[in-house]
Amino acid sequence: MTYQAPPIADMSFEDALRALEDVVRRLEGGEVPLDESIALYERGEKLRRHCQARLDAAQERIEKIVAGPDGKPTGTAPFDAG
């Protein structure tokens, strides 16, 4: 029985990031045949987009959190990943 990777849309950010790191490691290793390299690159791009969407959603949630004591928005705080 072969391992089936979970659909990217169902992956957590952390799982998708680990999968993306694995794709990059395999591509950088240079031992993957051309056709598999192309498939890996395509999967890596989908994983990258998924991770970016999850980060964008997190940033949006953080910006919505900023409110005054009365619960009314006081503005937004920039997302600082650093």
mmCIF file of N, CA and C in Angstrom:
data_model
loop_
_atom_site.group_PDB
_atom_site.id
_atom_site.type_symbol
_atom_site.label_atom_id
_atom_site.label_comp_id
_atom_site.label_asym_id
_atom_site.label_seq_id
_atom_site.Cartn_x
_atom_site.Cartn_y
_atom_site.Cartn_z
ATOM 1 N N MET A 1 0.848 -1.174 0.000
ATOM 2 C CA MET A 1 0.000 0.000 0.000
ATOM 3 C C MET A 1 0.897 1.242 0.000
ATOM 4 N N THR A 2 0.606 2.206 -0.868
ATOM 5 C CA THR A 2 1.419 3.413 -0.957
ATOM 6 C C THR A 2 0.802 4.522 -0.116
ATOM 7 N N TYR A 3 1.671 5.405 0.343
ATOM 8 C CA TYR A 3 1.244 6.544 1.151
ATOM 9 C C TYR A 3 0.606 7.589 0.254
ATOM 10 N N GLN A 4 -0.574 8.046 0.627
ATOM 11 C CA GLN A 4 -1.262 9.122 -0.072
ATOM 12 C C GLN A 4 -1.123 10.388 0.766
ATOM 13 N N ALA A 5 -0.500 11.398 0.220
ATOM 14 C CA ALA A 5 -0.370 12.672 0.929
ATOM 15 C C ALA A 5 -1.755 13.284 1.097
ATOM 16 N N PRO A 6 -2.007 13.921 2.239
ATOM 17 C CA PRO A 6 -3.319 14.555 2.427
ATOM 18 C C PRO A 6 -3.492 15.711 1.442
ATOM 19 N N PRO A 7 -4.737 15.995 1.079
ATOM 20 C CA PRO A 7 -4.963 17.149 0.197
ATOM 21 C C PRO A 7 -4.411 18.413 0.842
ATOM 22 N N ILE A 8 -3.802 19.249 0.038
ATOM 23 C CA ILE A 8 -3.176 20.461 0.554
ATOM 24 C C ILE A 8 -4.185 21.334 1.290
ATOM 25 N N ALA A 9 -5.403 21.422 0.793
ATOM 26 C CA ALA A 9 -6.420 22.271 1.419
ATOM 27 C C ALA A 9 -6.738 21.817 2.838
ATOM 28 N N ASP A 10 -6.502 20.551 3.155
ATOM 29 C CA ASP A 10 -6.786 20.029 4.493
ATOM 30 C C ASP A 10 -5.599 20.121 5.443
ATOM 31 N N MET A 11 -4.456 20.588 4.943
ATOM 32 C CA MET A 11 -3.242 20.617 5.750
ATOM 33 C C MET A 11 -3.189 21.856 6.636
ATOM 34 N N SER A 12 -2.649 21.668 7.845
ATOM 35 C CA SER A 12 -2.387 22.820 8.705
ATOM 36 C C SER A 12 -1.215 23.588 8.103
ATOM 37 N N PHE A 13 -1.018 24.805 8.589
ATOM 38 C CA PHE A 13 0.110 25.604 8.126
ATOM 39 C C PHE A 13 1.419 24.861 8.370
ATOM 40 N N GLU A 14 1.555 24.309 9.576
ATOM 41 C CA GLU A 14 2.806 23.644 9.957
ATOM 42 C C GLU A 14 3.074 22.417 9.083
ATOM 43 N N ASP A 15 2.035 21.626 8.814
ATOM 44 C CA ASP A 15 2.204 20.443 7.962
ATOM 45 C C ASP A 15 2.563 20.843 6.534
ATOM 46 N N ALA A 16 1.898 21.885 6.028
ATOM 47 C CA ALA A 16 2.177 22.349 4.671
ATOM 48 C C ALA A 16 3.603 22.900 4.572
ATOM 49 N N LEU A 17 4.045 23.601 5.602
ATOM 50 C CA LEU A 17 5.403 24.142 5.600
ATOM 51 C C LEU A 17 6.439 23.018 5.609
ATOM 52 N N ARG A 18 6.204 21.989 6.436
ATOM 53 C CA ARG A 18 7.123 20.839 6.452
ATOM 54 C C ARG A 18 7.148 20.144 5.092
ATOM 55 N N ALA A 19 5.982 19.995 4.469
ATOM 56 C CA ALA A 19 5.913 19.363 3.150
ATOM 57 C C ALA A 19 6.647 20.209 2.110
ATOM 58 N N LEU A 20 6.510 21.529 2.204
ATOM 59 C CA LEU A 20 7.211 22.427 1.292
ATOM 60 C C LEU A 20 8.722 22.325 1.490
ATOM 61 N N GLU A 21 9.156 22.265 2.730
ATOM 62 C CA GLU A 21 10.589 22.115 3.012
ATOM 63 C C GLU A 21 11.113 20.798 2.431
ATOM 64 N N ASP A 22 10.313 19.742 2.504
ATOM 65 C CA ASP A 22 10.702 18.450 1.946
ATOM 66 C C ASP A 22 10.825 18.536 0.425
ATOM 67 N N VAL A 23 9.889 19.219 -0.216
ATOM 68 C CA VAL A 23 9.940 19.401 -1.673
ATOM 69 C C VAL A 23 11.219 20.141 -2.052
ATOM 70 N N VAL A 24 11.503 21.222 -1.353
ATOM 71 C CA VAL A 24 12.708 22.013 -1.651
ATOM 72 C C VAL A 24 13.965 21.167 -1.459
ATOM 73 N N ARG A 25 14.013 20.418 -0.367
ATOM 74 C CA ARG A 25 15.177 19.567 -0.091
ATOM 75 C C ARG A 25 15.380 18.543 -1.219
ATOM 76 N N ARG A 26 14.300 17.936 -1.660
ATOM 77 C CA ARG A 26 14.402 16.929 -2.727
ATOM 78 C C ARG A 26 14.835 17.566 -4.048
ATOM 79 N N LEU A 27 14.294 18.745 -4.361
ATOM 80 C CA LEU A 27 14.680 19.414 -5.604
ATOM 81 C C LEU A 27 16.137 19.869 -5.556
ATOM 82 N N GLU A 28 16.561 20.379 -4.417
ATOM 83 C CA GLU A 28 17.948 20.835 -4.289
ATOM 84 C C GLU A 28 18.930 19.672 -4.321
ATOM 85 N N GLY A 29 18.471 18.484 -3.937
ATOM 86 C CA GLY A 29 19.333 17.307 -3.950
ATOM 87 C C GLY A 29 19.760 16.913 -5.347
ATOM 88 N N GLY A 30 18.944 17.268 -6.333
ATOM 89 C CA GLY A 30 19.308 17.016 -7.721
ATOM 90 C C GLY A 30 19.234 15.562 -8.152
ATOM 91 N N GLU A 31 18.677 14.697 -7.332
ATOM 92 C CA GLU A 31 18.618 13.270 -7.661
ATOM 93 C C GLU A 31 17.266 12.844 -8.203
ATOM 94 N N VAL A 32 16.371 13.796 -8.421
ATOM 95 C CA VAL A 32 15.013 13.490 -8.857
ATOM 96 C C VAL A 32 14.934 13.584 -10.379
ATOM 97 N N PRO A 33 14.335 12.565 -11.039
ATOM 98 C CA PRO A 33 14.171 12.636 -12.493
ATOM 99 C C PRO A 33 13.357 13.865 -12.912
ATOM 100 N N LEU A 34 13.525 14.302 -14.135
ATOM 101 C CA LEU A 34 12.909 15.529 -14.638
ATOM 102 C C LEU A 34 11.402 15.553 -14.430
ATOM 103 N N ASP A 35 10.694 14.501 -14.846
ATOM 104 C CA ASP A 35 9.234 14.497 -14.714
ATOM 105 C C ASP A 35 8.805 14.627 -13.259
ATOM 106 N N GLU A 36 9.502 13.945 -12.377
ATOM 107 C CA GLU A 36 9.180 14.040 -10.949
ATOM 108 C C GLU A 36 9.539 15.426 -10.418
ATOM 109 N N SER A 37 10.606 16.009 -10.927
ATOM 110 C CA SER A 37 10.995 17.364 -10.515
ATOM 111 C C SER A 37 9.897 18.363 -10.861
ATOM 112 N N ILE A 38 9.330 18.214 -12.046
ATOM 113 C CA ILE A 38 8.253 19.115 -12.469
ATOM 114 C C ILE A 38 7.045 18.949 -11.552
ATOM 115 N N ALA A 39 6.671 17.705 -11.258
ATOM 116 C CA ALA A 39 5.538 17.441 -10.367
ATOM 117 C C ALA A 39 5.822 17.989 -8.968
ATOM 118 N N LEU A 40 7.045 17.809 -8.479
ATOM 119 C CA LEU A 40 7.415 18.337 -7.168
ATOM 120 C C LEU A 40 7.342 19.859 -7.151
ATOM 121 N N TYR A 41 7.832 20.490 -8.213
ATOM 122 C CA TYR A 41 7.791 21.948 -8.292
ATOM 123 C C TYR A 41 6.344 22.441 -8.250
ATOM 124 N N GLU A 42 5.466 21.774 -9.008
ATOM 125 C CA GLU A 42 4.057 22.166 -9.029
ATOM 126 C C GLU A 42 3.432 22.003 -7.645
ATOM 127 N N ARG A 43 3.725 20.890 -6.969
ATOM 128 C CA ARG A 43 3.207 20.677 -5.612
ATOM 129 C C ARG A 43 3.778 21.733 -4.656
ATOM 130 N N GLY A 44 5.061 22.022 -4.809
ATOM 131 C CA GLY A 44 5.683 23.041 -3.963
ATOM 132 C C GLY A 44 5.019 24.402 -4.124
ATOM 133 N N GLU A 45 4.671 24.749 -5.349
ATOM 134 C CA GLU A 45 4.003 26.033 -5.592
ATOM 135 C C GLU A 45 2.616 26.046 -4.938
ATOM 136 N N LYS A 46 1.898 24.947 -5.007
ATOM 137 C CA LYS A 46 0.584 24.866 -4.347
ATOM 138 C C LYS A 46 0.735 24.956 -2.832
ATOM 139 N N LEU A 47 1.755 24.299 -2.302
ATOM 140 C CA LEU A 47 2.012 24.375 -0.862
ATOM 141 C C LEU A 47 2.375 25.797 -0.449
ATOM 142 N N ARG A 48 3.187 26.468 -1.253
ATOM 143 C CA ARG A 48 3.577 27.850 -0.957
ATOM 144 C C ARG A 48 2.354 28.756 -0.938
ATOM 145 N N ARG A 49 1.476 28.601 -1.925
ATOM 146 C CA ARG A 49 0.260 29.425 -1.961
ATOM 147 C C ARG A 49 -0.636 29.142 -0.754
ATOM 148 N N HIS A 50 -0.725 27.875 -0.364
ATOM 149 C CA HIS A 50 -1.535 27.496 0.806
ATOM 150 C C HIS A 50 -0.961 28.142 2.070
ATOM 151 N N CYS A 51 0.346 28.063 2.239
ATOM 152 C CA CYS A 51 0.991 28.670 3.413
ATOM 153 C C CYS A 51 0.772 30.177 3.420
ATOM 154 N N GLN A 52 0.917 30.823 2.270
ATOM 155 C CA GLN A 52 0.728 32.270 2.191
ATOM 156 C C GLN A 52 -0.710 32.647 2.535
ATOM 157 N N ALA A 53 -1.670 31.873 2.056
ATOM 158 C CA ALA A 53 -3.074 32.148 2.368
ATOM 159 C C ALA A 53 -3.338 32.008 3.864
ATOM 160 N N ARG A 54 -2.727 30.994 4.488
ATOM 161 C CA ARG A 54 -2.905 30.814 5.941
ATOM 162 C C ARG A 54 -2.277 31.982 6.710
ATOM 163 N N LEU A 55 -1.098 32.447 6.266
ATOM 164 C CA LEU A 55 -0.461 33.599 6.904
ATOM 165 C C LEU A 55 -1.296 34.863 6.723
ATOM 166 N N ASP A 56 -1.831 35.061 5.523
ATOM 167 C CA ASP A 56 -2.672 36.230 5.255
ATOM 168 C C ASP A 56 -3.911 36.210 6.151
ATOM 169 N N ALA A 57 -4.524 35.024 6.316
ATOM 170 C CA ALA A 57 -5.708 34.898 7.173
ATOM 171 C C ALA A 57 -5.349 35.203 8.626
ATOM 172 N N ALA A 58 -4.194 34.730 9.068
ATOM 173 C CA ALA A 58 -3.755 34.997 10.440
ATOM 174 C C ALA A 58 -3.522 36.495 10.635
ATOM 175 N N GLN A 59 -2.911 37.136 9.663
ATOM 176 C CA GLN A 59 -2.671 38.579 9.759
ATOM 177 C C GLN A 59 -3.990 39.324 9.849
ATOM 178 N N GLU A 60 -4.946 38.928 9.054
ATOM 179 C CA GLU A 60 -6.255 39.569 9.070
ATOM 180 C C GLU A 60 -6.921 39.407 10.438
ATOM 181 N N ARG A 61 -6.809 38.226 11.021
ATOM 182 C CA ARG A 61 -7.391 37.985 12.349
ATOM 183 C C ARG A 61 -6.702 38.846 13.409
ATOM 184 N N ILE A 62 -5.378 38.971 13.321
ATOM 185 C CA ILE A 62 -4.631 39.779 14.285
ATOM 186 C C ILE A 62 -5.049 41.237 14.179
ATOM 187 N N GLU A 63 -5.197 41.726 12.964
ATOM 188 C CA GLU A 63 -5.593 43.114 12.776
ATOM 189 C C GLU A 63 -6.989 43.367 13.313
ATOM 190 N N LYS A 64 -7.866 42.381 13.241
ATOM 191 C CA LYS A 64 -9.227 42.549 13.744
ATOM 192 C C LYS A 64 -9.278 42.541 15.265
ATOM 193 N N ILE A 65 -8.271 41.989 15.907
ATOM 194 C CA ILE A 65 -8.249 41.886 17.359
ATOM 195 C C ILE A 65 -8.090 43.249 18.026
ATOM 196 N N VAL A 66 -7.426 44.159 17.379
ATOM 197 C CA VAL A 66 -7.134 45.461 17.973
ATOM 198 C C VAL A 66 -8.428 46.244 18.149
ATOM 199 N N ALA A 67 -8.823 46.429 19.431
ATOM 200 C CA ALA A 67 -10.037 47.173 19.754
ATOM 201 C C ALA A 67 -9.830 47.889 21.079
ATOM 202 N N GLY A 68 -10.594 48.926 21.265
ATOM 203 C CA GLY A 68 -10.528 49.672 22.515
ATOM 204 C C GLY A 68 -11.275 48.934 23.620
ATOM 205 N N PRO A 69 -11.240 49.468 24.857
ATOM 206 C CA PRO A 69 -11.896 48.817 25.990
ATOM 207 C C PRO A 69 -13.407 48.672 25.798
ATOM 208 N N ASP A 70 -13.993 49.519 24.956
ATOM 209 C CA ASP A 70 -15.431 49.426 24.719
ATOM 210 C C ASP A 70 -15.757 48.432 23.601
ATOM 211 N N GLY A 71 -14.732 47.793 23.070
ATOM 212 C CA GLY A 71 -14.939 46.811 22.016
ATOM 213 C C GLY A 71 -14.982 47.409 20.621
ATOM 214 N N LYS A 72 -14.916 48.719 20.539
ATOM 215 C CA LYS A 72 -14.944 49.367 19.228
ATOM 216 C C LYS A 72 -13.532 49.416 18.658
ATOM 217 N N PRO A 73 -13.417 49.258 17.353
ATOM 218 C CA PRO A 73 -12.082 49.274 16.732
ATOM 219 C C PRO A 73 -11.370 50.596 16.992
ATOM 220 N N THR A 74 -10.107 50.480 17.321
ATOM 221 C CA THR A 74 -9.282 51.670 17.509
ATOM 222 C C THR A 74 -8.290 51.805 16.372
ATOM 223 N N GLY A 75 -8.331 50.861 15.467
ATOM 224 C CA GLY A 75 -7.400 50.858 14.349
ATOM 225 C C GLY A 75 -6.869 49.457 14.169
ATOM 226 N N THR A 76 -5.885 49.369 13.358
ATOM 227 C CA THR A 76 -5.261 48.060 13.144
ATOM 228 C C THR A 76 -3.801 48.151 13.523
ATOM 229 N N ALA A 77 -3.292 47.036 13.927
ATOM 230 C CA ALA A 77 -1.864 46.948 14.222
ATOM 231 C C ALA A 77 -1.208 46.174 13.102
ATOM 232 N N PRO A 78 -0.105 46.653 12.604
ATOM 233 C CA PRO A 78 0.575 45.903 11.544
ATOM 234 C C PRO A 78 1.031 44.539 12.050
ATOM 235 N N PHE A 79 0.969 43.593 11.179
ATOM 236 C CA PHE A 79 1.419 42.248 11.499
ATOM 237 C C PHE A 79 2.928 42.241 11.511
ATOM 238 N N ASP A 80 3.505 41.797 12.626
ATOM 239 C CA ASP A 80 4.961 41.741 12.753
ATOM 240 C C ASP A 80 5.378 40.307 12.973
ATOM 241 N N ALA A 81 5.848 39.666 11.921
ATOM 242 C CA ALA A 81 6.249 38.265 12.005
ATOM 243 C C ALA A 81 7.624 38.116 12.631
ATOM 244 N N GLY A 82 8.348 39.183 12.813
ATOM 245 C CA GLY A 82 9.711 39.105 13.312
ATOM 246 C C GLY A 82 9.791 39.202 14.738
#
